[in-house]
Each structure stands twice: as C-alpha cells, then as structure tokens.
Coordinates of C-alpha atoms in Angstrom, one line a residue:
M633 CA 0.5 53.5 88.5
H634 CA 4.3 53.1 88.5
S635 CA 5.7 50.8 91.2
K636 CA 7.8 47.7 91.5
G637 CA 6.7 44.1 91.3
S638 CA 6.6 43.6 95.0
D639 CA 4.4 46.7 95.5
L640 CA 2.0 45.5 92.8
L641 CA 1.9 42.0 94.5
V642 CA 1.0 43.5 97.9
A643 CA -1.6 45.9 96.3
A644 CA -3.1 42.9 94.4
L645 CA -3.4 41.0 97.8
E646 CA -5.0 44.0 99.4
N647 CA -7.4 44.1 96.4
E648 CA -8.4 40.6 97.3
G649 CA -9.2 41.6 100.9
V650 CA -6.2 40.0 102.5
Q651 CA -5.6 41.3 106.0
R652 CA -3.1 38.9 107.3
I653 CA -0.1 36.9 105.9
F654 CA 1.6 34.1 107.9
G655 CA 5.2 33.3 107.2
L656 CA 9.0 33.7 107.4
P657 CA 11.0 36.2 105.3
G658 CA 14.2 35.3 103.6
E659 CA 16.9 37.0 101.5
E660 CA 14.9 36.5 98.3
N661 CA 11.7 38.1 99.4
L662 CA 13.0 41.2 101.3
A663 CA 11.4 43.4 98.7
V664 CA 8.0 41.8 99.4
V665 CA 8.5 42.2 103.2
E666 CA 9.3 45.9 102.6
S667 CA 6.1 46.3 100.5
L668 CA 4.1 44.6 103.3
R669 CA 5.6 47.0 105.9
R670 CA 4.1 49.9 104.0
S671 CA 0.7 48.1 103.5
N672 CA -2.3 47.5 105.7
I673 CA -1.7 43.8 105.8
E674 CA -0.5 42.2 109.1
L675 CA 2.6 40.0 108.8
V676 CA 2.3 37.2 111.4
L677 CA 5.9 35.9 111.8
T678 CA 6.0 32.2 112.6
R679 CA 8.9 30.0 113.8
H680 CA 8.6 27.4 111.0
E681 CA 7.1 27.7 107.5
Q682 CA 5.1 24.5 107.9
A683 CA 3.2 26.1 110.8
A684 CA 2.6 29.2 108.6
S685 CA 1.0 27.0 105.9
F686 CA -1.2 25.2 108.4
M687 CA -2.3 28.7 109.7
A688 CA -3.1 29.9 106.2
A689 CA -5.0 26.8 105.3
T690 CA -7.1 27.0 108.5
Q691 CA -8.0 30.6 107.8
G692 CA -9.2 29.4 104.3
R693 CA -11.1 26.6 105.9
L694 CA -12.9 28.9 108.4
T695 CA -13.6 31.8 106.1
G696 CA -14.0 30.2 102.7
L697 CA -11.5 32.8 101.4
P698 CA -7.8 31.9 100.7
G699 CA -5.4 32.3 103.6
V700 CA -2.0 33.5 102.5
C701 CA 1.5 32.4 103.6
L702 CA 4.9 33.6 102.6
S703 CA 8.4 32.0 102.5
T704 CA 11.7 32.3 100.9
L705 CA 13.2 29.9 98.3
G706 CA 14.6 26.3 98.7
P707 CA 14.3 25.0 102.3
G708 CA 11.7 27.6 103.3
A709 CA 9.5 26.8 100.3
L710 CA 9.9 23.0 100.8
N711 CA 8.7 23.4 104.4
F712 CA 5.3 24.5 102.8
T713 CA 4.8 21.1 101.1
T714 CA 3.1 19.4 104.1
G715 CA 0.8 22.4 104.5
A716 CA 0.1 22.4 100.7
A717 CA -0.9 18.7 100.9
Y718 CA -3.0 19.4 104.0
A719 CA -4.9 22.1 102.1
Y720 CA -5.1 20.1 98.9
L721 CA -6.5 16.9 100.5
G722 CA -8.6 18.9 103.0
A723 CA -10.0 21.3 100.3
M724 CA -8.9 24.5 102.0
P725 CA -8.3 27.6 99.9
M726 CA -4.8 28.9 100.3
I727 CA -2.2 31.0 98.5
M728 CA 1.5 30.3 99.0
I729 CA 4.0 32.9 97.9
T730 CA 7.6 31.9 97.8
G731 CA 10.8 33.8 96.8
Q732 CA 13.3 32.7 94.2
K733 CA 16.7 33.8 93.0
A734 CA 16.9 36.2 90.1
I735 CA 15.9 34.5 86.9
K736 CA 17.6 36.9 84.4
S737 CA 21.1 36.4 85.9
A738 CA 22.7 33.7 88.1
R739 CA 25.2 35.6 90.3
Q740 CA 25.0 32.8 93.0
A741 CA 25.1 29.9 90.6
R742 CA 22.9 27.1 92.0
F743 CA 23.1 27.9 95.7
Q744 CA 19.8 26.9 97.4
L745 CA 18.2 26.4 94.0
V746 CA 15.4 23.9 94.0
D747 CA 12.6 23.5 91.4
I748 CA 9.8 24.5 93.8
V749 CA 7.2 24.9 91.0
G750 CA 7.9 21.3 90.0
S751 CA 7.8 20.2 93.6
M752 CA 4.4 21.8 94.2
R753 CA 2.8 20.5 91.1
P754 CA 1.3 17.3 92.5
I755 CA 0.1 18.9 95.8
T756 CA -1.5 22.1 94.5
K757 CA -4.4 23.1 92.2
M758 CA -2.0 25.4 90.4
T759 CA 1.7 26.4 90.6
R760 CA 3.3 29.2 88.6
Q761 CA 6.5 31.2 88.5
I762 CA 6.0 34.9 87.9
V763 CA 8.3 35.9 85.0
S764 CA 7.2 39.5 84.5
A765 CA 6.1 42.2 86.9
E766 CA 3.4 43.2 84.4
A767 CA 1.7 39.8 84.9
I768 CA 1.4 40.0 88.7
A769 CA -2.0 41.6 88.9
A770 CA -3.6 39.0 86.6
M771 CA -1.8 36.1 88.1
V772 CA -2.9 37.0 91.7
R773 CA -6.5 37.4 90.6
D774 CA -6.4 34.0 88.8
A775 CA -4.7 32.4 91.8
F776 CA -7.5 33.5 94.1
R777 CA -10.1 32.3 91.6
V778 CA -8.6 28.8 91.3
A779 CA -8.0 28.5 95.1
T780 CA -11.6 29.4 95.9
E781 CA -13.4 27.4 93.1
E782 CA -14.8 24.0 94.1
R783 CA -13.0 21.9 95.0
P784 CA -11.0 24.6 96.9
G785 CA -7.3 24.2 97.6
P786 CA -3.8 25.6 97.6
V787 CA -2.2 27.7 94.8
H788 CA 1.5 28.5 94.7
L789 CA 3.1 31.6 93.2
E790 CA 6.9 31.9 93.0
L791 CA 8.2 35.5 92.8
P792 CA 11.9 35.8 91.8
E793 CA 13.7 38.7 93.4
D794 CA 14.5 40.5 90.1
I795 CA 10.9 40.4 89.1
A796 CA 10.0 41.7 92.5
A797 CA 12.3 44.7 91.9
E798 CA 11.1 45.3 88.3
E799 CA 9.1 48.3 87.3
A800 CA 5.4 47.5 86.9
T801 CA 2.6 49.6 85.4
A802 CA -0.3 47.1 85.3
S803 CA -3.6 47.9 86.8
L804 CA -5.4 45.8 89.5
I805 CA -8.2 43.5 88.5
A806 CA -11.3 43.8 90.7
P807 CA -12.7 40.5 92.0
H808 CA -16.4 39.9 91.2
P809 CA -19.0 37.7 92.9
M810 CA -19.0 34.0 91.8
A811 CA -22.3 32.5 90.7
R812 CA -21.9 28.7 90.9
P813 CA -23.6 26.4 88.4
I814 CA -26.8 24.8 89.7
A815 CA -28.2 21.3 89.4
S816 CA -30.6 20.4 86.6
S817 CA -34.3 20.3 87.5
A818 CA -34.5 16.7 86.2
A819 CA -31.8 15.6 88.7
I820 CA -33.5 17.3 91.6
K821 CA -36.9 15.8 90.5
G822 CA -35.3 12.3 90.3
A823 CA -33.7 12.7 93.8
V824 CA -37.1 13.9 95.3
E825 CA -38.8 10.8 93.9
M826 CA -36.2 8.5 95.3
I827 CA -36.4 10.2 98.7
L828 CA -40.2 10.1 98.8
A829 CA -40.1 6.4 97.8
A830 CA -37.7 5.5 100.6
R831 CA -39.1 4.3 103.9
R832 CA -36.0 5.0 106.0
P833 CA -34.0 7.8 104.4
L834 CA -30.9 9.1 106.2
I835 CA -28.7 12.2 105.4
M836 CA -24.9 12.0 105.5
I837 CA -22.8 15.2 105.5
G838 CA -19.3 14.8 104.2
A839 CA -16.2 17.1 104.0
A840 CA -17.5 19.1 101.0
G841 CA -20.7 19.8 102.8
N842 CA -18.7 21.5 105.6
R843 CA -18.2 24.9 104.0
P844 CA -18.9 28.2 105.9
R845 CA -21.3 29.4 103.2
L846 CA -23.4 26.2 103.4
V847 CA -24.2 26.4 107.1
E848 CA -27.6 28.1 106.7
A849 CA -28.8 26.1 103.7
L850 CA -27.8 22.7 105.2
S851 CA -29.2 23.5 108.6
D852 CA -32.5 24.6 107.0
F853 CA -32.6 21.5 104.8
V854 CA -32.3 19.1 107.8
H855 CA -34.8 21.1 109.8
R856 CA -37.4 21.3 107.0
T857 CA -37.2 17.7 105.8
Q858 CA -36.9 16.3 109.4
I859 CA -34.7 13.5 108.0
P860 CA -32.2 12.2 110.6
F861 CA -28.6 12.8 109.7
F862 CA -25.0 11.7 110.5
N863 CA -21.7 12.9 109.3
T864 CA -18.2 11.9 108.4
Q865 CA -15.3 13.2 110.6
M866 CA -14.7 16.2 108.4
G867 CA -18.4 16.8 107.9
K868 CA -18.8 17.1 111.7
G869 CA -20.2 20.4 112.8
A870 CA -21.5 21.4 109.3
V871 CA -24.9 22.3 110.6
T872 CA -26.2 24.4 113.5
G873 CA -28.8 23.1 115.8
N874 CA -31.1 20.2 114.7
S875 CA -29.6 18.1 117.5
E876 CA -32.7 16.0 117.9
L877 CA -32.2 14.7 114.3
Y878 CA -28.4 14.1 114.8
L879 CA -27.5 10.4 115.1
G880 CA -23.7 10.7 115.3
T881 CA -20.4 10.7 113.5
A882 CA -19.0 7.8 111.5
A883 CA -15.6 7.9 113.0
L884 CA -14.9 4.3 112.0
S885 CA -15.8 2.6 108.7
E886 CA -17.9 -0.2 110.1
R887 CA -19.3 -1.9 113.3
D888 CA -19.6 1.3 115.4
Y889 CA -23.0 2.0 116.9
I890 CA -23.9 4.6 114.3
H891 CA -23.6 1.8 111.7
D892 CA -26.8 0.3 113.2
A893 CA -28.7 3.3 111.7
I894 CA -26.8 3.1 108.4
E895 CA -27.6 -0.6 108.1
R896 CA -31.3 0.1 108.6
A897 CA -31.5 3.0 106.1
D898 CA -32.9 2.1 102.7
L899 CA -31.5 5.4 101.2
I900 CA -28.6 7.6 102.1
I901 CA -28.4 11.2 100.8
A902 CA -24.7 11.7 100.8
I903 CA -24.1 15.5 100.8
G904 CA -20.6 16.5 99.8
H905 CA -18.9 13.2 100.5
D906 CA -15.2 13.5 99.6
T907 CA -13.5 10.1 99.1
V908 CA -10.3 11.7 100.4
E909 CA -11.7 10.7 103.8
K910 CA -11.7 7.1 105.0
P911 CA -15.1 5.6 104.1
P912 CA -17.8 6.4 106.7
F913 CA -19.5 3.2 105.6
L914 CA -18.7 0.5 103.0
M915 CA -20.9 0.1 100.0
G916 CA -21.1 -3.5 98.8
S917 CA -22.5 -4.7 95.5
G918 CA -26.3 -4.7 95.3
S919 CA -27.0 -5.0 99.0
G920 CA -27.4 -2.2 101.5
P921 CA -29.0 1.2 101.1
K922 CA -29.3 3.1 97.9
V923 CA -27.1 6.2 97.8
I924 CA -27.9 9.7 96.2
Y925 CA -24.8 11.8 96.0
V926 CA -25.2 15.6 96.2
G927 CA -22.0 17.5 95.2
Y928 CA -20.3 20.3 93.3
V929 CA -18.6 17.9 91.0
S930 CA -19.5 14.3 90.2
A931 CA -18.6 11.6 92.7
T932 CA -15.2 9.9 92.6
V933 CA -16.1 6.2 92.1
E934 CA -14.3 3.9 94.6
Q935 CA -14.7 0.2 95.4
V936 CA -16.6 1.2 98.6
F937 CA -18.4 4.3 97.3
H938 CA -20.4 4.2 94.0
P939 CA -23.7 6.2 94.3
D940 CA -26.9 5.2 92.5
A941 CA -27.8 8.7 91.5
E942 CA -26.1 12.1 91.5
V943 CA -27.2 15.7 91.8
I944 CA -24.4 17.9 90.6
G945 CA -24.2 21.7 91.2
D946 CA -24.0 24.2 94.0
I947 CA -24.8 22.3 97.2
G948 CA -26.5 25.2 98.9
T949 CA -28.9 25.8 95.9
T950 CA -29.5 22.0 95.5
V951 CA -30.5 21.3 99.2
T952 CA -32.7 24.4 99.2
A953 CA -34.5 23.1 96.1
L954 CA -34.8 19.6 97.7
A955 CA -36.1 21.2 100.9
D956 CA -38.7 23.2 99.0
A957 CA -39.9 20.0 97.2
L958 CA -39.9 17.8 100.3
H959 CA -41.3 20.2 102.9
H960 CA -43.7 18.3 105.2
R961 CA -43.7 15.3 102.8
V962 CA -41.2 13.0 104.5
Q963 CA -42.0 10.9 107.5
A964 CA -38.9 10.3 109.6
A965 CA -38.7 6.6 110.5
P966 CA -39.5 6.3 114.3
E967 CA -36.9 3.5 114.7
F968 CA -34.1 6.0 114.1
F969 CA -35.2 8.0 117.1
A970 CA -35.1 4.9 119.3
L971 CA -31.7 4.1 117.8
R972 CA -30.4 7.6 118.5
E973 CA -31.1 7.2 122.2
E974 CA -29.2 3.8 122.1
I975 CA -26.3 5.3 120.2
R976 CA -26.1 8.3 122.6
A977 CA -26.3 6.0 125.7
R978 CA -23.5 3.7 124.3
I979 CA -21.2 6.6 123.4
G980 CA -22.0 8.3 126.7
E981 CA -20.8 5.3 128.8
R982 CA -18.0 6.1 131.2
A983 CA -18.1 9.8 130.4
E984 CA -17.9 10.5 134.1
D985 CA -15.4 7.8 135.0
D986 CA -13.1 9.2 137.7
R987 CA -10.1 6.9 137.2
F988 CA -6.7 8.5 136.6
P989 CA -4.9 8.7 134.2
V990 CA -7.9 10.1 132.4
I991 CA -9.8 7.9 130.0
P992 CA -10.7 9.4 126.6
Q993 CA -14.5 9.4 127.2
R994 CA -14.1 11.5 130.3
L995 CA -11.6 13.8 128.6
V996 CA -14.1 14.6 125.8
H997 CA -16.9 15.0 128.3
D998 CA -14.9 17.5 130.4
V999 CA -13.7 19.5 127.3
R1000 CA -17.3 19.8 126.2
K1001 CA -18.3 21.2 129.6
V1002 CA -15.6 23.9 129.5
V1003 CA -15.9 25.0 125.8
P1004 CA -19.1 27.1 125.1
E1005 CA -21.3 26.1 122.2
D1006 CA -19.5 28.6 119.9
G1007 CA -16.0 27.8 121.3
I1008 CA -13.6 26.2 118.8
V1009 CA -11.6 23.0 119.5
C1010 CA -8.7 22.3 117.1
L1011 CA -7.4 18.8 117.1
D1012 CA -4.0 17.6 116.1
N1013 CA -3.7 14.0 114.9
G1014 CA -3.7 11.1 117.2
M1015 CA -5.8 8.5 118.9
Y1016 CA -8.0 11.1 120.7
K1017 CA -9.3 12.3 117.3
I1018 CA -11.5 9.2 117.0
W1019 CA -12.8 9.8 120.5
F1020 CA -13.6 13.4 119.8
A1021 CA -15.2 12.6 116.4
R1022 CA -17.5 9.9 118.1
N1023 CA -18.2 11.6 121.4
Y1024 CA -17.9 15.4 121.1
R1025 CA -21.3 16.9 120.2
T1026 CA -21.4 20.1 118.3
T1027 CA -24.4 22.4 117.8
V1028 CA -22.7 25.4 116.2
A1029 CA -21.0 24.9 112.8
N1030 CA -17.2 24.9 112.5
T1031 CA -16.5 24.5 116.2
L1032 CA -14.5 21.2 116.0
L1033 CA -11.7 21.4 113.5
L1034 CA -10.1 18.0 112.7
D1035 CA -8.2 16.8 109.7
N1036 CA -9.3 13.4 108.3
A1037 CA -7.8 13.9 104.8
L1038 CA -4.0 14.3 105.0
A1039 CA -4.3 13.6 108.8
T1040 CA -0.9 15.1 109.5
M1041 CA 0.5 15.5 113.0
G1042 CA 1.8 19.0 114.0
A1043 CA -1.2 21.0 112.7
G1044 CA -3.2 21.3 116.0
L1045 CA -1.4 24.3 117.6
P1046 CA -0.9 26.3 114.3
S1047 CA -4.6 25.8 113.4
A1048 CA -5.7 26.9 116.8
I1049 CA -3.5 30.1 116.5
S1050 CA -5.2 30.8 113.2
A1051 CA -8.7 30.2 114.6
K1052 CA -8.0 32.5 117.5
C1053 CA -6.7 35.3 115.2
L1054 CA -10.0 35.1 113.4
N1055 CA -12.2 34.7 116.5
P1056 CA -10.6 36.9 119.3
N1057 CA -13.7 36.8 121.4
K1058 CA -14.3 33.0 121.4
R1059 CA -12.7 30.4 123.5
V1060 CA -10.2 28.4 121.4
L1061 CA -8.7 25.1 122.6
A1062 CA -5.9 23.1 120.9
V1063 CA -6.0 19.4 121.7
C1064 CA -2.7 17.7 120.9
G1065 CA -1.0 14.5 121.7
D1066 CA 2.6 14.8 123.1
G1067 CA 3.9 13.5 119.7
G1068 CA 2.0 15.9 117.5
F1069 CA 2.5 18.9 119.9
M1070 CA 6.3 18.5 119.8
M1071 CA 6.3 18.7 116.0
N1072 CA 5.4 22.4 116.1
S1073 CA 5.7 23.3 119.7
Q1074 CA 7.9 26.3 118.8
E1075 CA 4.8 28.1 117.8
L1076 CA 4.0 28.7 121.5
E1077 CA 6.4 31.7 121.1
T1078 CA 4.2 33.0 118.2
A1079 CA 1.0 32.7 120.3
V1080 CA 2.7 34.5 123.3
R1081 CA 4.1 37.2 121.0
L1082 CA 0.6 37.7 119.4
K1083 CA -0.7 38.0 123.0
L1084 CA -3.4 35.4 122.3
D1085 CA -5.7 33.9 124.9
L1086 CA -5.2 30.3 123.9
V1087 CA -5.3 27.0 125.9
V1088 CA -3.4 24.0 124.7
L1089 CA -4.4 20.6 126.1
I1090 CA -1.5 18.1 125.8
I1091 CA -2.6 14.5 126.1
E1092 CA 0.4 12.6 127.5
D1093 CA 1.1 9.0 126.9
S1094 CA 4.9 9.3 126.0
A1095 CA 4.2 7.3 122.8
Y1096 CA 2.9 7.6 119.3
G1097 CA -0.3 6.3 120.7
M1098 CA -2.4 5.7 117.6
I1099 CA 0.3 3.8 115.8
R1100 CA 1.0 1.8 119.0
W1101 CA -2.8 0.9 119.1
K1102 CA -2.7 -0.2 115.4
Q1103 CA 0.5 -2.2 116.2
A1104 CA -1.4 -4.1 119.0
V1105 CA -4.5 -4.6 116.8
D1106 CA -2.3 -6.2 114.2
H1107 CA -0.7 -8.5 116.8
F1108 CA 2.8 -7.0 116.4
A1109 CA 5.1 -6.7 119.4
D1110 CA 5.1 -3.4 121.2
F1111 CA 8.2 -1.8 119.7
G1112 CA 9.6 1.5 118.5
M1113 CA 6.7 3.8 119.7
T1114 CA 7.7 5.3 123.0
F1115 CA 9.7 8.5 123.9
G1116 CA 10.5 10.9 126.7
N1117 CA 8.9 14.3 127.1
P1118 CA 10.0 17.7 128.4
D1119 CA 8.5 18.9 131.6
F1120 CA 5.6 20.6 129.9
V1121 CA 5.0 23.0 132.8
A1122 CA 8.6 24.2 132.7
Y1123 CA 8.5 24.2 128.9
A1124 CA 5.5 26.5 128.9
K1125 CA 7.1 28.9 131.4
S1126 CA 10.3 29.1 129.3
Y1127 CA 8.2 30.6 126.5
G1128 CA 6.4 33.1 128.9
A1129 CA 3.3 31.0 128.9
H1130 CA 1.5 29.3 131.8
G1131 CA 1.9 25.6 132.5
H1132 CA -0.3 23.2 134.4
R1133 CA -0.2 19.5 135.1
I1134 CA -3.3 17.5 135.9
A1135 CA -2.7 15.2 138.9
A1136 CA -6.3 13.9 139.4
T1137 CA -9.2 13.6 137.0
S1138 CA -11.3 16.0 139.1
E1139 CA -8.7 18.7 138.4
L1140 CA -9.3 18.8 134.6
I1141 CA -12.4 21.1 134.4
P1142 CA -11.2 23.6 137.1
T1143 CA -7.8 23.9 135.6
L1144 CA -9.2 24.5 132.1
E1145 CA -11.6 27.0 133.5
V1146 CA -8.8 28.9 135.3
A1147 CA -6.7 28.9 132.1
F1148 CA -9.5 30.4 130.0
A1149 CA -10.5 32.9 132.7
Q1150 CA -6.9 34.1 133.3
G1151 CA -6.2 34.8 129.6
G1152 CA -2.8 34.4 127.9
V1153 CA -1.3 31.2 126.6
H1154 CA -1.7 28.1 128.8
L1155 CA -0.4 24.6 128.4
V1156 CA -2.3 21.9 130.3
A1157 CA -0.7 18.5 130.4
V1158 CA -3.0 15.5 131.2
P1159 CA -1.8 11.9 131.4
I1160 CA -4.2 9.5 129.5
D1161 CA -5.1 5.9 129.9
Y1162 CA -5.6 4.5 126.4
S1163 CA -6.7 1.0 127.5
E1164 CA -10.2 1.9 126.4
N1165 CA -9.0 1.9 122.7
M1166 CA -8.7 -1.9 122.8
R1167 CA -11.7 -2.5 125.1
I1168 CA -14.2 -0.6 123.1
L1169 CA -12.9 0.1 119.6
V1170 CA -11.6 -3.4 119.0
E1171 CA -13.1 -5.9 121.5
E1172 CA -16.6 -4.5 122.1
L1173 CA -17.2 -3.4 118.5
G1174 CA -15.6 -6.4 117.1
N1175 CA -17.9 -8.7 119.0
R1176 CA -21.1 -7.0 117.7
S1177 CA -23.3 -8.5 115.1
I1178 CA -24.8 -5.7 113.0
G1179 CA -28.3 -5.7 111.7

C-alpha cells in the first residue's frame, strides 16, 4: 500500500481501534490533521494541550486501552508534560503524538526547536522520534504494547513533518491478545496458608487493583472469601457491590477511623498497592499486621511499606486462584462488622448539617444523592478530595475518579469531558475547587461545542484551600493563598453554558437535579465552609488514641 507517513500513522491508529484523538494542531502536523480528516477517527479539538493530555489519560484509565492526544512541536508538546506525568504516576495508558520540524533539512534554523524526546524521557515509559516513514507501523504497534503493559503509562512519539510527507509502503501489524504471566502455585499456596492462619485478615485495594478488567475478579474475590476490605484513594471504587464488607477509604495515613480496623488486623492482603500514592497506613518494624502483597510486579520497598510475602503475576488470575482455595474457609472477624458501623457513623456525622456556606460532609452527602450508582464523579485536586475519598460511598466500579499520584490541579474538567465522551448516557459531574477550575476553565468551550450534558460543581473559597489548611496546621501565618474569582454564573453564560449560584444549603440538591435534567453544560458555584478541616482532620483525629 503506497501512501505517505501521515496516512500510515493514522491507519496504524485505526488498526489499534482508536476512535477519538484529543488535541491541538500546529504547522508541523498539518499532514497528520489532513490524514485524520479522511479517517474514521474523531478529532476532539481542545483549547489547551494540557487538557487534551488529561482527556487522553482519563480515556486510558477508564477503558484500559491507550487514549491518544496530538500536539505540535515546542510549546504545544511541552504543554503535554503535566499530562504525561499524570498518566505516568497514575498508571494510565496513553499515546502522545507530537510534531517536529523536518529533520533532513533546517530551513527555519532553530525556531521553536526543543528536544521534546529528551524532555519526555523521565515522565514516560518510552519516547521515540520517528526517523523513517517505513518504521511507523512497527513503532505504533510497539507504543501501544508498552503503554498497555503493566505498569501502564504514557508513550510519546515524535513525527517530523518531512517524515510525515515521505512515501511509505510498510504493512500494518495486527494487535494480538496479551496473556499476562501468572503467579506460581507455591506463592499462592503460601498466601493461602498465611490467610488461613490469620484471625483478623483484611483486604486492601490499591491503585493497581483499580483496573477496568479486574472489576469482576476482585468483586468475586471479596464476595467469595467474605474478608472485609478497605482501599486507598486511587483504589476507591475498584469493586462492585460487597458494600456490607466495605470498611472505608484510607484517605489519611494514620489516626482516621478506618485505622482502628487496620490496627486490629493481624494480616493485610494488599492488592495492587502502588507506593506512588501516599501510604494508606504506616508499616513499622516488627509490630503491626503482617502484609501479603499481590501485584503484577514486585513491591517497591519503602520505609513505610515492606511486605512480608509477595504473590506476583496477573492480579485477576491470582485473586481467582486465592478465592478458589479460600472459598467458605475464612471466618470474618465479627469485631470488624461492629467497627464498620462505628466508622460509618463517625464519617456520617454532620452529613445533613444545614449551615451555609456548605460544609464538606453535607456537600459529599448531597452529591451522592444526586448522582446515580453508575454516575461518574471526576474530582480536581483540592481539600474536597479528602472528604470525597473518606465520605463518598461507591458501589459501582470506576465511578469516582480522583488522582492521588501526581495530584495535579486542573485535571477535573478535562477528565469529566473525557468520561462523558465515553459514557454519553451516564450522569457525569466534575467537582473542582475555584483554584483548580480556573487552571483549565477554557475547556468549558470544548464541552459546549461537543454538546455534552455535563455539570461542573465549583467549590468556592477564593483561596488555595488545601495549602491554606496545611499552612495553618504547620502554624504558619495565613499568607499568600487568597484570590478573587470571576462571577461564575456570568462566566458560564459567556461560553453558552448555564450558570447557577447556591445561596442556601437547601438549594444544592434541587439545583444539581435541574442541571442534570435540563441537559447541556452547567456550572454550579457553591461557597464552602472549610472550618471542618481543622475541627475533624486535625483536632478530633489528633486527639484520638488508636488501639
């Protein structure tokens, strides 16, 4: 098949099943844009490359297949770097394709020339410049393989404009199913013996346990063993159902109510814990529960995480084998069920408090009321993330998307746009602080242009609230954290979206319901009272004696 490099690139992407590419064109990738125009792939034009990379990463996170984003050279490509790190730390499969000047001639000298391959090296699984059109088919296939393999992540390909225009005759390479290595029977037998010997075993699900293809196996594992479980922030929502066994989320590293259960466990089965997250509990030396680590690759040893035994291989196959061996043989410790009620009661306190501005517990409670079980909530980064991680209960997998790895601001709205593109019939809500929202607020135009039904809840405190809280905890003066905001109702309307402002706590649920029922893009601004941060997360938890 005779064609040019850009045609071969797009055909190779179609060959991988790509249906949508997020990005911004530039002079150096016009040939690729033209090839896309003639393809079946949808080009979702964004207003900033960083947003496009967040969208592609979220698509990878939700589907397990790499999302794809496109940019030009230099400044456009550098705008991908935060999204690359987001996908790299968060283990989200993604392919970034950037343009570059011709490499066989230098007609524009060094104008806009940046070593993007070098810049991407520390924040991708692989980064390559394509130097021959004939190599495109093989490099795309390899990029998808690397991006998808555990641990998944971003891969970068740079396509210079002269290579994009070059004649290419190479054939496409068909993808084939990947069979993942499985754990040894000896490791599984050893884990089974440790679990049966334990009196109070507890399951913990971490970020690497939260993969779309693991939902069934993990849900079945919990159900069949009847062992109570908790999760890290990024492990939240990894299983469907089993809510009677769910103890909570370790949103903090110690002293929260969930840590009462962790302290009483004599064995923790840590499934897919990725130490890129803040530790969900701190392992000391010798004391505390034993830990079995179940993962695709061996555990990273940290001062606060050094498991006693490891079962390495495909997590789905491993937990199915463990469930087969343990079926009906484990007695759940009754004290965990009493603890579960205590934890739930503590976390449920003040959930219906009417004071205004809204307190975080009430905000989470009201959002849960409005969002159906299969609805998706996408969090930006801010103080509310801890409250949603602790208090928002999920019963369907992948319905609360938060980032506890890079934990970058600005990802909430783009990730919600991506989630809505993939799930047109589900309610999708972005929850952003006023700080994080304004970092990518221009993507409101993208959401309006795509005619999405999307609701964006903006939590307004006119400050970088989480850092302000840390500043207070560390006994520094309150300084350098506050700012002004636009009138969010007028701001929404200027984009052709709908704007709402909550003036009383009782208005929150009805306003969100109207926004979802009406369709289109809605911004809902709600002032928040963050005094609960100090009252609960510092004073109340700080005064507790654990044990």
